[in-house]
Amino acid sequence: MKFAVFCSGRGSNLLALLKAYESGFLSGAEPVAVIADSHYAGALNVGREFGVYSSFVPRTAYHDNREGFEKRLLEVLAPFEVDLVVLAGFQRLLSGYFLSKFPLRVINIHPALLPSFPGSHVWAKQIDYSVKLTGATVHFVDEGVDSGPIIIQGAVPILESYDAEALSEAILTVEHRLLPQAVRWLAQGRIEVNGRKVILKDLRGSLKDKSFIYPPLD
Ligand code: GAR
């Protein structure tokens, strides 16, 4: 299975994926292309450091022309014949036009426990709401905003001391574990989708504690 990674930021999730690939964890899923839509995306450097083809497709060159932008993304992807597109901090919505080329083959990582807090800049929103447990979600991408079927989630407590940056860091440590796991399951053909239901075949891990409470009970 060949996959591309789309990024807009520093690329720490991309780094987690590339390290997982190098360690053999991705079960044969091979990262073949990185596309960043922002010139400042550190992800381009991360991709290049690992010898993965890394391309800058500037979103700003396509004002009010999402289709033009997506056509360019597809052109860049075409020679690689990827089976999967991973959105790792990609801050753009993809339209049905793009998604129809990869049915149930685009996944995204989001820094909240969906369906709560979809959208952008969700760290401060969760702190302001006084949410106690948040986390990260890997989900299939549909035409909505962070609304596609959920593959895996991990929970993180929001400590009193956290500002948005500290919360983002705490959630990232979970993101870096979830995203390679989801790619591995897809490569192994262990994910079955039936409408909104996503079923992991051949469950291998075990749950030590079935609840997670924060603040902790006395
Ligand atoms: C991650 O926290 C990711 O969940 C978030 O952007 C960050 C990218 O960090 N994604 C979104 O907000 C998507 N709307 P990274 O560039 O270090 O991987």
Short mmCIF file of C-alpha atoms and ligand atoms in Angstrom, two decimals:
data_model
loop_
_atom_site.label_atom_id
_atom_site.label_comp_id
_atom_site.label_asym_id
_atom_site.label_seq_id
_atom_site.Cartn_x
_atom_site.Cartn_y
_atom_site.Cartn_z
CA MET A 1 0.00 0.00 0.00
CA LYS A 2 1.43 3.38 -1.04
CA PHE A 3 0.36 6.54 0.73
CA ALA A 4 0.77 10.31 0.49
CA VAL A 5 0.75 12.72 3.43
CA PHE A 6 -0.77 16.21 3.19
CA CYS A 7 0.45 18.78 5.73
CA SER A 8 0.16 22.48 6.50
CA GLY A 9 2.35 22.74 9.59
CA ARG A 10 5.47 21.58 11.35
CA GLY A 11 4.97 17.93 10.43
CA SER A 12 5.32 16.13 13.76
CA ASN A 13 2.64 13.62 12.74
CA LEU A 14 4.44 13.11 9.44
CA LEU A 15 7.63 12.47 11.41
CA ALA A 16 5.81 9.88 13.54
CA LEU A 17 4.61 8.15 10.36
CA LEU A 18 8.05 8.15 8.74
CA LYS A 19 9.68 6.79 11.90
CA ALA A 20 7.00 4.11 12.11
CA TYR A 21 7.70 3.20 8.47
CA GLU A 22 11.43 2.95 9.12
CA SER A 23 10.86 0.72 12.13
CA GLY A 24 8.68 -1.64 10.08
CA PHE A 25 5.52 -0.87 12.09
CA LEU A 26 3.44 0.17 9.07
CA SER A 27 3.17 -3.40 7.78
CA GLY A 28 4.27 -2.57 4.26
CA ALA A 29 2.48 0.76 3.90
CA GLU A 30 5.00 2.97 2.14
CA PRO A 31 5.09 6.79 2.29
CA VAL A 32 5.80 7.94 -1.26
CA ALA A 33 4.86 11.63 -1.32
CA VAL A 34 4.48 14.59 1.01
CA ILE A 35 2.50 17.61 -0.12
CA ALA A 36 2.44 20.86 1.87
CA ASP A 37 0.17 23.76 1.01
CA SER A 38 2.13 26.31 3.01
CA HIS A 39 5.66 27.36 2.23
CA TYR A 40 6.44 27.48 5.92
CA ALA A 41 5.36 23.93 6.55
CA GLY A 42 8.21 22.20 8.36
CA ALA A 43 6.74 19.01 6.94
CA LEU A 44 8.54 19.63 3.66
CA ASN A 45 11.89 19.45 5.47
CA VAL A 46 10.81 16.37 7.39
CA GLY A 47 9.81 14.58 4.18
CA ARG A 48 13.04 15.54 2.44
CA GLU A 49 15.17 14.44 5.39
CA PHE A 50 13.64 10.98 5.05
CA GLY A 51 14.17 10.97 1.27
CA VAL A 52 10.44 11.09 0.49
CA TYR A 53 9.33 13.15 -2.53
CA SER A 54 8.08 16.42 -1.01
CA SER A 55 6.22 19.07 -2.95
CA PHE A 56 4.87 22.52 -2.18
CA VAL A 57 1.43 23.21 -3.67
CA PRO A 58 0.59 26.76 -2.57
CA ARG A 59 -3.06 27.12 -1.66
CA THR A 60 -2.66 30.90 -1.90
CA ALA A 61 -2.08 30.56 -5.67
CA TYR A 62 -5.69 29.33 -6.01
CA HIS A 63 -7.81 32.09 -4.44
CA ASP A 64 -11.50 31.12 -4.55
CA ASN A 65 -10.60 28.18 -6.76
CA ARG A 66 -10.68 25.04 -4.67
CA GLU A 67 -11.15 22.85 -7.74
CA GLY A 68 -8.00 24.29 -9.33
CA PHE A 69 -6.08 23.60 -6.12
CA GLU A 70 -7.40 20.04 -5.90
CA LYS A 71 -6.67 19.37 -9.58
CA ARG A 72 -3.09 20.38 -8.91
CA LEU A 73 -2.96 18.05 -5.87
CA LEU A 74 -4.22 15.21 -8.07
CA GLU A 75 -1.66 16.00 -10.78
CA VAL A 76 1.17 15.85 -8.28
CA LEU A 77 -0.18 12.59 -6.85
CA ALA A 78 -0.89 10.88 -10.18
CA PRO A 79 2.55 9.35 -10.89
CA PHE A 80 2.67 7.77 -7.42
CA GLU A 81 -0.60 5.82 -7.76
CA VAL A 82 -1.26 6.07 -4.03
CA ASP A 83 -3.84 3.90 -2.29
CA LEU A 84 -4.26 6.23 0.69
CA VAL A 85 -4.04 9.93 1.47
CA VAL A 86 -3.24 10.85 5.07
CA LEU A 87 -4.13 14.36 6.24
CA ALA A 88 -1.62 15.14 9.00
CA GLY A 89 -2.29 18.69 10.09
CA PHE A 90 -3.65 19.68 6.68
CA GLN A 91 -5.76 22.80 7.24
CA ARG A 92 -7.97 22.57 4.12
CA LEU A 93 -11.30 20.96 3.44
CA LEU A 94 -11.31 18.59 0.49
CA SER A 95 -14.35 18.59 -1.79
CA GLY A 96 -16.38 15.67 -3.12
CA TYR A 97 -14.48 16.10 -6.38
CA PHE A 98 -11.17 15.15 -4.74
CA LEU A 99 -12.64 12.61 -2.34
CA SER A 100 -14.43 10.71 -5.13
CA LYS A 101 -10.98 9.77 -6.48
CA PHE A 102 -10.15 8.05 -3.16
CA PRO A 103 -13.34 6.55 -1.76
CA LEU A 104 -12.75 5.69 1.94
CA ARG A 105 -9.09 6.23 1.24
CA VAL A 106 -8.52 9.61 2.86
CA ILE A 107 -7.96 9.74 6.61
CA ASN A 108 -7.42 12.69 8.96
CA ILE A 109 -6.12 13.25 12.47
CA HIS A 110 -7.99 15.74 14.62
CA PRO A 111 -7.00 17.12 18.07
CA ALA A 112 -10.27 16.44 19.91
CA LEU A 113 -12.64 13.59 20.68
CA LEU A 114 -15.00 13.93 17.71
CA PRO A 115 -17.85 14.62 17.22
CA SER A 116 -17.06 17.23 19.90
CA PHE A 117 -15.05 20.22 18.77
CA PRO A 118 -14.67 19.79 15.01
CA GLY A 119 -12.98 22.56 13.03
CA SER A 120 -9.86 24.57 13.70
CA HIS A 121 -8.11 26.11 16.76
CA VAL A 122 -9.93 23.67 19.02
CA TRP A 123 -7.40 23.65 21.88
CA ALA A 124 -8.42 27.04 23.34
CA LYS A 125 -12.10 26.29 22.66
CA GLN A 126 -11.90 23.11 24.77
CA ILE A 127 -10.10 24.87 27.63
CA ASP A 128 -12.65 27.72 27.56
CA TYR A 129 -15.48 25.18 27.67
CA SER A 130 -13.84 23.55 30.72
CA VAL A 131 -13.79 20.17 29.05
CA LYS A 132 -12.07 17.64 31.33
CA LEU A 133 -11.22 14.89 28.86
CA THR A 134 -10.23 15.47 25.28
CA GLY A 135 -7.90 13.59 22.98
CA ALA A 136 -7.31 12.80 19.35
CA THR A 137 -9.35 11.12 16.64
CA VAL A 138 -8.34 9.43 13.39
CA HIS A 139 -11.28 9.27 11.00
CA PHE A 140 -12.14 8.78 7.36
CA VAL A 141 -12.69 12.05 5.57
CA ASP A 142 -16.06 12.88 4.06
CA GLU A 143 -17.33 16.17 2.70
CA GLY A 144 -18.24 17.51 6.14
CA VAL A 145 -15.97 19.14 8.70
CA ASP A 146 -14.28 16.33 10.67
CA SER A 147 -17.48 14.31 10.32
CA GLY A 148 -16.42 11.02 8.71
CA PRO A 149 -16.47 7.54 10.30
CA ILE A 150 -14.13 7.20 13.29
CA ILE A 151 -11.28 4.67 13.23
CA ILE A 152 -9.50 5.23 16.56
CA GLN A 153 -9.53 7.72 19.45
CA GLY A 154 -7.24 8.35 22.41
CA ALA A 155 -8.12 10.34 25.54
CA VAL A 156 -6.10 13.05 27.27
CA PRO A 157 -7.02 14.95 30.48
CA ILE A 158 -7.04 18.73 30.35
CA LEU A 159 -5.01 19.72 33.41
CA GLU A 160 -5.84 22.99 35.19
CA SER A 161 -2.41 24.32 34.32
CA TYR A 162 -2.74 23.87 30.56
CA ASP A 163 -2.86 26.73 28.13
CA ALA A 164 -3.65 26.01 24.48
CA GLU A 165 -0.03 25.26 23.66
CA ALA A 166 0.46 22.82 26.52
CA LEU A 167 -2.79 21.08 25.60
CA SER A 168 -1.71 20.82 21.98
CA GLU A 169 1.57 19.21 23.10
CA ALA A 170 -0.27 16.73 25.34
CA ILE A 171 -2.66 15.73 22.55
CA LEU A 172 0.19 15.40 20.06
CA THR A 173 1.82 12.64 22.10
CA VAL A 174 -1.36 10.61 21.57
CA GLU A 175 -1.72 11.65 17.91
CA HIS A 176 1.75 10.28 17.20
CA ARG A 177 0.64 6.87 18.43
CA LEU A 178 -2.80 6.79 16.81
CA LEU A 179 -1.97 7.80 13.24
CA PRO A 180 0.69 5.11 12.53
CA GLN A 181 -1.65 2.56 14.12
CA ALA A 182 -4.51 3.50 11.78
CA VAL A 183 -2.24 3.32 8.73
CA ARG A 184 -0.96 -0.08 9.87
CA TRP A 185 -4.53 -1.41 10.24
CA LEU A 186 -5.47 -0.15 6.79
CA ALA A 187 -2.34 -1.72 5.27
CA GLN A 188 -3.24 -5.00 6.93
CA GLY A 189 -6.78 -4.85 5.57
CA ARG A 190 -8.15 -5.01 9.13
CA ILE A 191 -10.58 -2.09 8.85
CA GLU A 192 -14.13 -2.80 7.74
CA VAL A 193 -16.52 0.09 7.11
CA ASN A 194 -20.27 -0.24 7.11
CA GLY A 195 -21.92 3.17 6.92
CA ARG A 196 -20.71 5.04 9.99
CA LYS A 197 -19.51 1.86 11.66
CA VAL A 198 -15.80 1.12 11.51
CA ILE A 199 -14.89 -2.33 12.74
CA LEU A 200 -11.37 -3.47 13.54
CA LYS A 201 -10.98 -7.10 12.59
CA ASP A 202 -8.76 -9.36 14.68
CA LEU A 203 -8.52 -7.15 17.79
CA ARG A 204 -5.11 -7.83 19.35
CA GLY A 205 -4.61 -5.40 22.24
CA SER A 206 -6.34 -5.58 25.59
CA LEU A 207 -8.03 -3.01 27.82
CA LYS A 208 -6.54 -2.87 31.30
CA ASP A 209 -8.98 -0.29 32.66
CA LYS A 210 -12.26 0.49 30.96
CA SER A 211 -12.69 3.95 32.44
CA PHE A 212 -10.67 7.13 32.51
CA ILE A 213 -11.81 9.82 34.94
CA TYR A 214 -10.49 13.36 35.31
CA PRO A 215 -10.15 15.07 37.78
CA PRO A 216 -9.35 11.81 39.60
CA LEU A 217 -11.78 10.51 42.21
CA ASP A 218 -10.84 10.92 45.90
C1 GAR B 1 -2.09 18.38 14.88
O1 GAR B 1 -2.40 18.63 16.22
C2 GAR B 1 -3.34 17.94 14.13
O2 GAR B 1 -4.19 17.15 14.89
C3 GAR B 1 -3.95 19.27 13.81
O3 GAR B 1 -2.87 20.08 13.45
C4 GAR B 1 -1.71 19.67 14.16
C5 GAR B 1 -0.61 19.44 13.16
O4 GAR B 1 0.59 19.20 13.82
N1 GAR B 1 -4.91 19.13 12.77
C6 GAR B 1 -5.93 19.93 12.62
O5 GAR B 1 -6.16 20.86 13.36
C7 GAR B 1 -6.80 19.62 11.42
N2 GAR B 1 -7.90 20.51 11.36
P1 GAR B 1 1.83 18.59 13.02
O6 GAR B 1 2.06 19.46 11.80
O7 GAR B 1 2.97 18.72 14.01
O8 GAR B 1 1.53 17.17 12.68
#
